[in-house]
Coordinates of C-alpha atoms and ligand atoms in Angstrom, one line a residue:
M57 CA 64.9 113.3 49.3
S58 CA 68.4 112.8 48.0
E59 CA 71.5 113.4 50.1
D60 CA 72.2 116.6 48.1
S61 CA 68.8 118.1 48.5
Q62 CA 68.9 117.8 52.3
P63 CA 68.1 121.2 54.0
P64 CA 70.9 122.4 56.2
T65 CA 70.7 120.7 59.6
L66 CA 71.3 123.8 61.7
A67 CA 68.2 125.5 60.4
H68 CA 66.1 122.8 62.1
E69 CA 68.1 122.3 65.3
Q70 CA 65.9 121.5 68.3
P71 CA 66.2 124.0 71.2
A72 CA 66.4 121.7 74.2
A73 CA 67.8 118.3 74.9
I74 CA 65.3 115.5 75.0
A75 CA 65.2 113.3 78.1
F76 CA 63.7 110.3 76.2
L77 CA 63.7 110.1 72.4
I78 CA 61.6 107.2 71.0
I79 CA 62.2 106.1 67.4
G80 CA 59.2 104.3 66.0
G81 CA 55.5 104.6 66.4
G82 CA 54.4 101.0 67.0
P83 CA 53.2 99.3 70.2
A84 CA 56.7 99.1 71.7
A85 CA 57.2 102.8 71.2
F86 CA 53.8 104.0 72.5
S87 CA 53.9 101.7 75.5
A88 CA 57.4 103.0 76.3
A89 CA 56.0 106.6 76.3
R90 CA 53.2 105.6 78.6
S91 CA 55.5 103.7 80.9
Y92 CA 58.1 106.5 81.1
R93 CA 55.5 108.9 82.5
K94 CA 53.9 106.3 84.7
H95 CA 57.2 105.6 86.3
G96 CA 57.9 109.2 87.0
G97 CA 59.8 110.4 83.9
T98 CA 59.3 114.1 83.8
G99 CA 61.7 115.2 81.0
R100 CA 60.9 116.1 77.4
L101 CA 59.4 113.1 75.6
V102 CA 59.6 112.9 71.8
M103 CA 58.6 110.2 69.3
I104 CA 59.8 110.1 65.7
T105 CA 57.7 108.1 63.3
P106 CA 57.2 108.3 59.5
D107 CA 53.7 106.9 59.9
A108 CA 51.2 109.7 60.3
D109 CA 48.6 107.2 61.4
A110 CA 50.6 105.9 64.3
P111 CA 50.1 104.5 66.9
Y112 CA 47.5 102.0 66.0
E113 CA 46.7 98.3 66.3
R114 CA 48.2 96.1 63.6
P115 CA 46.6 92.7 64.5
P116 CA 43.1 93.6 63.0
L117 CA 44.7 94.4 59.6
S118 CA 44.6 90.7 58.6
K119 CA 41.4 90.0 60.5
D120 CA 38.2 92.0 61.1
F121 CA 39.6 95.2 59.5
L122 CA 40.4 93.4 56.2
R123 CA 37.0 91.9 56.2
G124 CA 35.4 95.3 56.6
E125 CA 33.9 94.3 60.0
S126 CA 35.7 97.1 61.9
D127 CA 36.8 100.6 60.9
E128 CA 39.9 102.7 61.4
G129 CA 38.5 104.3 64.5
A130 CA 38.7 100.9 66.3
L131 CA 42.5 100.7 65.6
T132 CA 43.6 103.7 67.5
M133 CA 45.9 103.0 70.4
A134 CA 45.9 106.3 72.2
E135 CA 42.8 107.2 74.3
P136 CA 41.3 110.6 73.6
G137 CA 43.6 113.3 74.9
E138 CA 46.2 110.8 76.0
T139 CA 49.1 112.2 73.8
E140 CA 48.5 115.6 75.4
R141 CA 48.4 114.2 78.9
L142 CA 51.6 112.3 78.3
A143 CA 53.1 115.6 76.9
L144 CA 54.3 113.3 74.0
E145 CA 55.7 115.3 71.0
I146 CA 55.1 113.3 67.9
T147 CA 57.3 114.2 64.9
I148 CA 56.4 112.7 61.5
D149 CA 59.8 112.0 60.0
T150 CA 62.2 109.1 59.6
A151 CA 65.4 108.8 61.8
R152 CA 68.2 108.5 59.4
S153 CA 71.4 108.4 61.5
L154 CA 72.4 107.9 65.1
D155 CA 75.6 109.1 66.7
P156 CA 75.7 107.4 70.1
G157 CA 78.8 109.3 71.2
Q158 CA 77.3 112.7 70.7
Q159 CA 73.8 111.3 71.6
I160 CA 72.3 112.8 68.4
V161 CA 69.7 111.5 65.9
R162 CA 69.4 113.1 62.5
T163 CA 66.3 112.7 60.4
H164 CA 65.4 112.4 56.7
D165 CA 63.9 115.9 56.7
G166 CA 67.1 117.4 58.2
Q167 CA 66.1 117.7 61.9
T168 CA 68.6 117.1 64.6
F169 CA 67.6 115.7 68.0
T170 CA 69.9 115.6 71.0
Y171 CA 68.8 113.0 73.6
T172 CA 69.7 111.8 77.1
Q173 CA 68.1 108.4 76.4
C174 CA 66.9 106.9 73.1
L175 CA 64.8 103.9 72.4
L176 CA 65.0 102.1 69.1
A177 CA 61.6 100.6 68.5
T178 CA 61.8 100.5 64.8
G179 CA 60.1 97.1 64.4
A180 CA 60.3 95.3 61.1
D181 CA 59.1 95.6 57.5
P182 CA 57.6 92.8 55.4
A183 CA 60.2 90.7 53.6
R184 CA 60.2 90.3 49.8
L185 CA 61.2 87.2 47.8
P186 CA 64.5 87.4 46.0
V187 CA 63.1 86.0 42.7
P188 CA 62.4 87.7 39.4
G189 CA 59.5 90.2 39.8
G190 CA 59.7 89.8 43.6
H191 CA 60.1 93.5 44.2
H192 CA 57.3 94.7 41.8
E193 CA 55.1 97.2 43.5
A194 CA 52.0 95.5 42.4
L195 CA 52.8 92.7 44.9
L196 CA 51.1 93.7 48.1
T197 CA 52.5 93.4 51.7
L198 CA 50.8 94.0 55.0
R199 CA 52.3 95.9 57.9
S200 CA 51.0 99.4 58.1
L201 CA 47.5 100.8 58.1
A202 CA 48.3 102.3 54.6
D203 CA 49.1 98.7 53.5
G204 CA 45.8 97.6 55.1
R205 CA 43.8 100.2 53.2
R206 CA 45.5 99.2 49.9
L207 CA 44.8 95.5 50.4
Q208 CA 41.2 96.2 51.4
Q209 CA 40.8 98.4 48.3
A210 CA 42.3 95.8 46.0
A211 CA 40.1 93.1 47.5
R212 CA 37.0 95.1 46.6
T213 CA 37.7 94.8 42.8
A214 CA 39.5 91.5 42.7
S215 CA 37.9 88.1 42.2
T216 CA 41.1 86.0 42.6
A217 CA 44.0 86.3 45.1
V218 CA 47.2 84.5 45.7
V219 CA 48.7 84.6 49.3
I220 CA 52.3 83.6 49.5
G221 CA 53.3 82.2 52.9
S222 CA 51.6 80.2 55.5
G223 CA 52.7 81.9 58.7
F224 CA 50.0 83.3 61.1
I225 CA 49.5 86.5 59.0
G226 CA 49.4 84.7 55.7
C227 CA 46.8 82.2 57.0
E228 CA 44.7 84.9 58.6
A229 CA 44.7 87.1 55.5
A230 CA 43.9 84.1 53.2
V231 CA 40.8 83.2 55.3
S232 CA 39.7 86.8 55.4
L233 CA 40.0 87.2 51.7
A234 CA 38.2 83.9 51.1
R235 CA 35.4 85.2 53.4
L236 CA 35.2 88.3 51.2
G237 CA 34.3 86.0 48.4
L238 CA 37.6 85.9 46.5
H239 CA 39.0 82.6 45.2
V240 CA 42.2 82.4 47.2
T241 CA 45.2 80.2 46.4
Q242 CA 47.7 80.0 49.2
L243 CA 51.2 78.9 48.4
S244 CA 53.3 77.5 51.2
A245 CA 57.0 76.6 50.8
E246 CA 56.5 74.1 53.6
P247 CA 54.9 70.6 53.2
A248 CA 52.2 71.9 55.6
P249 CA 51.5 75.3 57.2
Q250 CA 53.9 76.1 60.1
L251 CA 55.2 72.5 60.2
R252 CA 58.6 73.6 61.3
R253 CA 57.4 76.0 64.0
L254 CA 54.4 74.0 65.4
G255 CA 54.9 70.4 64.3
P256 CA 52.7 68.0 62.2
D257 CA 49.6 67.8 64.4
A258 CA 49.1 71.6 64.4
A259 CA 50.1 71.9 60.7
E260 CA 47.5 69.2 59.7
R261 CA 44.8 71.0 61.6
I262 CA 45.6 74.4 60.2
A263 CA 45.7 73.0 56.7
G264 CA 42.2 71.4 57.3
W265 CA 40.8 74.7 58.5
L266 CA 42.1 76.6 55.6
R267 CA 40.6 74.1 53.2
E268 CA 37.2 74.3 55.1
E269 CA 37.4 78.0 54.6
K270 CA 37.7 77.4 50.8
V271 CA 41.3 78.5 50.6
E272 CA 43.1 76.4 47.9
L273 CA 46.3 75.5 49.8
L274 CA 49.3 74.4 47.7
T275 CA 52.2 73.1 49.7
S276 CA 55.9 72.6 49.1
A277 CA 55.5 75.4 46.6
E278 CA 58.7 77.4 46.2
V279 CA 57.9 80.6 44.3
Q280 CA 60.2 81.1 41.3
S281 CA 59.0 84.3 39.7
F282 CA 56.2 86.8 39.4
E283 CA 55.1 88.3 36.1
V284 CA 52.9 91.4 36.3
D285 CA 50.8 92.7 33.5
Q286 CA 47.8 95.0 33.2
D287 CA 45.4 92.2 34.0
G288 CA 47.0 90.8 37.1
V289 CA 49.9 88.7 38.3
S290 CA 51.2 85.3 37.2
V291 CA 52.9 83.4 40.0
R292 CA 55.3 80.5 39.0
A293 CA 56.2 78.0 41.6
E294 CA 58.3 74.8 41.2
G295 CA 56.3 71.9 40.0
L296 CA 53.1 73.8 39.6
D297 CA 51.2 75.4 36.7
P298 CA 51.4 79.2 36.8
V299 CA 48.7 80.6 39.1
R300 CA 47.1 83.8 37.9
A301 CA 45.5 86.3 40.2
D302 CA 44.1 89.8 40.4
L303 CA 45.8 90.4 43.7
V304 CA 48.9 88.9 45.3
L305 CA 49.8 89.3 48.9
L306 CA 53.3 88.5 50.1
A307 CA 53.3 87.2 53.7
V308 CA 56.8 85.7 53.9
G309 CA 58.0 87.0 57.2
V310 CA 59.7 90.3 58.2
T311 CA 63.0 92.0 58.1
P312 CA 63.9 93.9 61.3
N313 CA 64.7 97.6 60.8
C314 CA 68.2 97.6 62.1
A315 CA 69.9 100.2 59.9
L316 CA 70.2 102.9 62.6
A317 CA 71.6 100.4 65.1
Q318 CA 74.1 99.2 62.5
D319 CA 75.0 102.8 61.9
A320 CA 75.6 103.3 65.6
G321 CA 77.8 100.2 65.8
L322 CA 75.4 98.3 68.2
P323 CA 75.9 94.5 68.5
L324 CA 73.3 92.7 66.3
H325 CA 72.1 89.1 66.2
E326 CA 70.6 88.2 62.9
G327 CA 69.6 91.8 62.3
R328 CA 68.2 92.4 65.8
I329 CA 69.6 94.6 68.5
V330 CA 71.0 92.7 71.5
T331 CA 69.7 94.0 74.8
D332 CA 69.6 92.9 78.4
A333 CA 66.3 92.1 80.2
R334 CA 65.8 95.8 80.9
M335 CA 66.1 96.6 77.2
R336 CA 69.5 98.3 77.6
T337 CA 71.9 97.9 74.7
P338 CA 75.7 97.8 75.7
V339 CA 75.8 101.5 74.7
A340 CA 74.9 103.9 77.5
G341 CA 71.7 105.8 76.8
L342 CA 70.5 103.5 74.1
L343 CA 67.6 101.1 74.5
A344 CA 65.8 98.8 72.1
A345 CA 62.4 97.0 72.3
G346 CA 59.9 95.1 70.3
D347 CA 60.4 93.2 67.0
V348 CA 63.8 94.8 66.4
A349 CA 65.2 93.6 69.7
F350 CA 67.0 90.4 70.6
A351 CA 66.4 90.7 74.3
E352 CA 67.4 88.6 77.3
N353 CA 64.5 86.9 79.0
L354 CA 65.3 86.0 82.6
S355 CA 62.9 83.0 82.8
A356 CA 64.2 81.6 79.5
G357 CA 67.8 82.2 80.6
R358 CA 68.6 83.3 77.0
H359 CA 68.0 86.0 74.4
L360 CA 64.9 85.6 72.3
Q361 CA 63.6 87.0 69.0
V362 CA 59.9 87.6 69.2
E363 CA 57.4 89.1 66.8
H364 CA 54.3 89.4 69.0
W365 CA 52.1 92.4 69.8
G366 CA 51.8 91.7 73.5
E367 CA 55.6 91.3 73.8
A368 CA 56.2 94.6 72.0
L369 CA 53.9 96.2 74.6
T370 CA 55.7 94.5 77.5
M371 CA 59.2 95.3 76.2
G372 CA 58.1 98.9 75.6
Q373 CA 56.8 99.1 79.1
I374 CA 60.1 97.8 80.5
A375 CA 62.1 100.2 78.3
G376 CA 60.0 103.2 79.5
A377 CA 60.5 102.2 83.2
T378 CA 64.3 101.9 82.5
A379 CA 64.4 105.3 80.9
A380 CA 62.5 106.8 83.8
G381 CA 65.3 105.8 86.1
L382 CA 64.4 102.4 87.4
Q383 CA 67.4 100.8 85.7
D384 CA 69.5 100.5 88.8
Q385 CA 66.8 99.0 91.0
K386 CA 66.8 95.3 91.7
D387 CA 63.1 95.0 90.8
D388 CA 62.4 92.1 88.5
D389 CA 58.9 93.5 87.6
H390 CA 60.9 95.8 85.4
S391 CA 62.9 93.0 83.6
W392 CA 61.6 90.8 80.8
S393 CA 60.7 87.4 82.1
S394 CA 57.3 86.5 80.8
A395 CA 56.6 83.8 78.2
P396 CA 55.6 85.4 74.8
G397 CA 52.0 84.8 73.7
F398 CA 50.2 85.1 70.4
W399 CA 46.6 84.6 69.2
C400 CA 45.7 83.7 65.6
E401 CA 42.2 83.9 64.3
L402 CA 41.2 81.8 61.3
G403 CA 37.6 82.8 60.8
E404 CA 35.8 81.8 64.1
R405 CA 38.6 79.6 65.2
T406 CA 41.3 80.9 67.5
L407 CA 44.7 79.4 68.2
K408 CA 46.5 80.6 71.2
Y409 CA 50.3 80.0 71.5
A410 CA 52.6 80.7 74.3
A411 CA 56.2 79.7 73.8
W412 CA 59.8 80.7 73.8
G413 CA 59.5 80.2 70.1
D414 CA 63.0 78.9 69.4
G415 CA 62.3 75.3 68.9
F416 CA 61.2 72.1 70.7
E417 CA 62.2 68.5 71.1
G418 CA 58.9 66.8 71.8
A419 CA 55.2 67.6 71.1
E420 CA 52.3 65.9 72.7
L421 CA 48.8 66.3 71.3
R422 CA 45.8 66.1 73.7
T423 CA 42.3 66.4 72.2
H424 CA 39.4 67.9 74.1
D425 CA 35.6 67.8 73.4
E426 CA 34.5 68.8 70.0
S427 CA 37.4 70.0 67.9
G428 CA 39.4 71.5 70.8
F429 CA 43.0 70.5 71.4
T430 CA 46.2 71.3 73.3
I431 CA 49.7 70.6 72.1
W432 CA 52.4 70.7 74.8
Y433 CA 55.9 71.3 73.5
T434 CA 58.9 70.2 75.6
G435 CA 62.6 70.9 75.4
A436 CA 65.6 69.4 77.2
H437 CA 64.8 67.4 80.4
G438 CA 61.1 67.5 79.6
A439 CA 60.6 71.2 80.5
T440 CA 57.6 72.8 78.9
V441 CA 58.8 75.3 76.2
G442 CA 55.5 76.0 74.6
V443 CA 51.8 75.4 74.4
L444 CA 49.3 75.7 71.5
T445 CA 45.6 75.5 72.3
H446 CA 42.3 75.6 70.4
Q447 CA 39.4 75.8 72.8
G448 CA 41.7 75.1 75.7
D449 CA 42.0 78.4 77.5
D450 CA 42.8 76.8 80.9
D451 CA 45.8 75.1 79.3
Y452 CA 46.9 78.3 77.6
E453 CA 46.9 80.1 81.0
R454 CA 48.6 77.2 82.8
G455 CA 51.0 76.9 79.9
H456 CA 52.4 80.4 80.5
T457 CA 53.4 79.4 84.1
L458 CA 54.8 76.1 83.1
V459 CA 56.9 77.6 80.3
E460 CA 58.2 80.4 82.6
S461 CA 59.1 77.9 85.4
A462 CA 60.5 75.2 83.0
Q463 CA 58.2 72.6 84.6
P464 CA 56.9 69.5 82.6
P465 CA 53.4 69.6 81.1
P466 CA 50.5 68.5 83.3
R467 CA 49.8 64.7 83.4
Ligands
FAD752 C1 48.7 92.2 59.8 C2 49.4 91.9 61.1 C3 48.7 91.1 62.0 C4 49.3 90.8 63.2 N1 48.6 90.1 64.1 C5 49.2 89.8 65.3 C6 48.5 89.1 66.3 O1 47.3 88.7 66.1 N2 49.1 88.8 67.5 C7 50.4 89.3 67.7 O2 50.9 89.0 68.8 N3 51.1 89.9 66.8 C8 50.5 90.2 65.6 N4 51.2 90.9 64.7 C9 52.6 91.3 65.0 C10 52.7 92.6 65.8 O3 51.9 93.6 65.1 C11 54.2 93.1 65.9 O4 54.8 92.1 66.6 C12 54.3 94.4 66.5 O5 53.6 95.4 65.8 C13 55.7 94.8 66.8 O6 55.8 96.1 67.4 P1 57.0 97.0 67.3 O7 56.6 98.3 68.0 O8 58.2 96.3 67.7 O9 57.2 97.4 65.8 P2 56.2 98.0 64.6 O10 54.8 97.7 65.0 O11 56.7 97.4 63.4 O12 56.5 99.5 64.7 C14 57.7 100.0 64.3 C15 57.6 101.5 64.0 O13 58.9 102.0 63.7 C16 58.8 102.9 62.6 N5 60.1 103.1 62.1 C17 60.9 102.2 61.4 N6 62.0 102.7 61.1 C18 62.0 104.0 61.5 C19 63.0 105.1 61.5 N7 64.2 104.9 60.9 N8 62.6 106.2 62.0 C20 61.4 106.4 62.7 N9 60.5 105.4 62.7 C21 60.8 104.2 62.2 C22 57.8 102.2 61.7 O14 57.2 103.1 60.8 C23 56.7 101.7 62.8 O15 55.8 102.8 63.1 C24 50.6 91.3 63.5 C25 51.3 92.1 62.5 C26 50.7 92.4 61.3 C27 51.4 93.2 60.3

């Protein structure tokens, strides 16, 4: 809807002030609603989300859901009757502007919400590549359930796919598409998948697994352009012959949805909203959580940018507790201090990663029986800053504690 065609705001004005207004319908948002009630919040609770399917699990979208091994019913986050029990009012709309002085949010459809506390849990959207053809709608991305349906549908009729990007989601989707019988070419801008993030030992293993899964992995491949015609897409990358495919999936990272925060004049760090460990922004009554937040982590002793499901739930939980009135208590259970963790599934193989995620100085590989391994990442003074395991669950569990307490890896 254009600016001019907006219905008059007053016609839609809400009758009562909202105690806790949640913007977003992802895990951070839903977990905040649950936590607000759990911690005694009794006021009016409203969630604004443009996604009529929300809230649902995103992780299966690149895994079992894409392969057709689970259905939409399995994605639902809310238990039967939970939304009613929480007295959570869900409005399908997009928040368009935020006035922190008046404590008012206005939406795309012309509604106006006055709040006492407001949580920005707007997450992130898939990034696009700034190259010719990079914004063509035929190039698929994967974030929402609607994206997941579209990709699943496209995979049914395609015989070739190109996946751009070799982060966790790109690798998972490439393997899932290959398992559906498509010929998959994966283009990675790095010399090996996740080399910068996880180091050479992990990168070499991930590359080997992708190839075992019959994914054709092309590395150091900087995409230069896309040409879309009625028969498919041609992808041009530096130094390579053009690759043609029926389906192209862009998995090149995400861009945080920070427009509202920017509008409200909140301090941002690389597009993310700066908060303390209780998810409070410097502006009274405004909180942020999940992928859009750059939150202080007490154990890390610094602010972190995290794009993990579990952390979005945790941050949401903390934000809900804060909104319920626990913000003035000296209770560290309601502050963010845990080490972020992430699981990646490449076919039957699972990688588990717990780390601050902002770099490392040393990486030590230890192999276990069969193909299992653990990589211990260390930072300044030999403190553990991360652990990556495959078939090493004990190390993964122990790793969390070592990371949080800045102790060295076990000998
Ligand atoms: C395919 C896929 C697989 C993944 N697998 C894993 C995994 O295995 N493990 C893991 O740890 N993480 C995984 N992730 C990442 C994880 O899903 C995210 O970290 C998590 O969803 C972030 O939660 P969030 O609530 O911060 O944001 P999101 O889940 O992005 O939710 C944000 C919500 O805000 C809404 N919104 C945005 N702007 C507005 C606005 N202006 N007004 C109203 N609503 C708005 C959006 O529509 C959305 O509903 C995966 C992600 C994807 C896409």
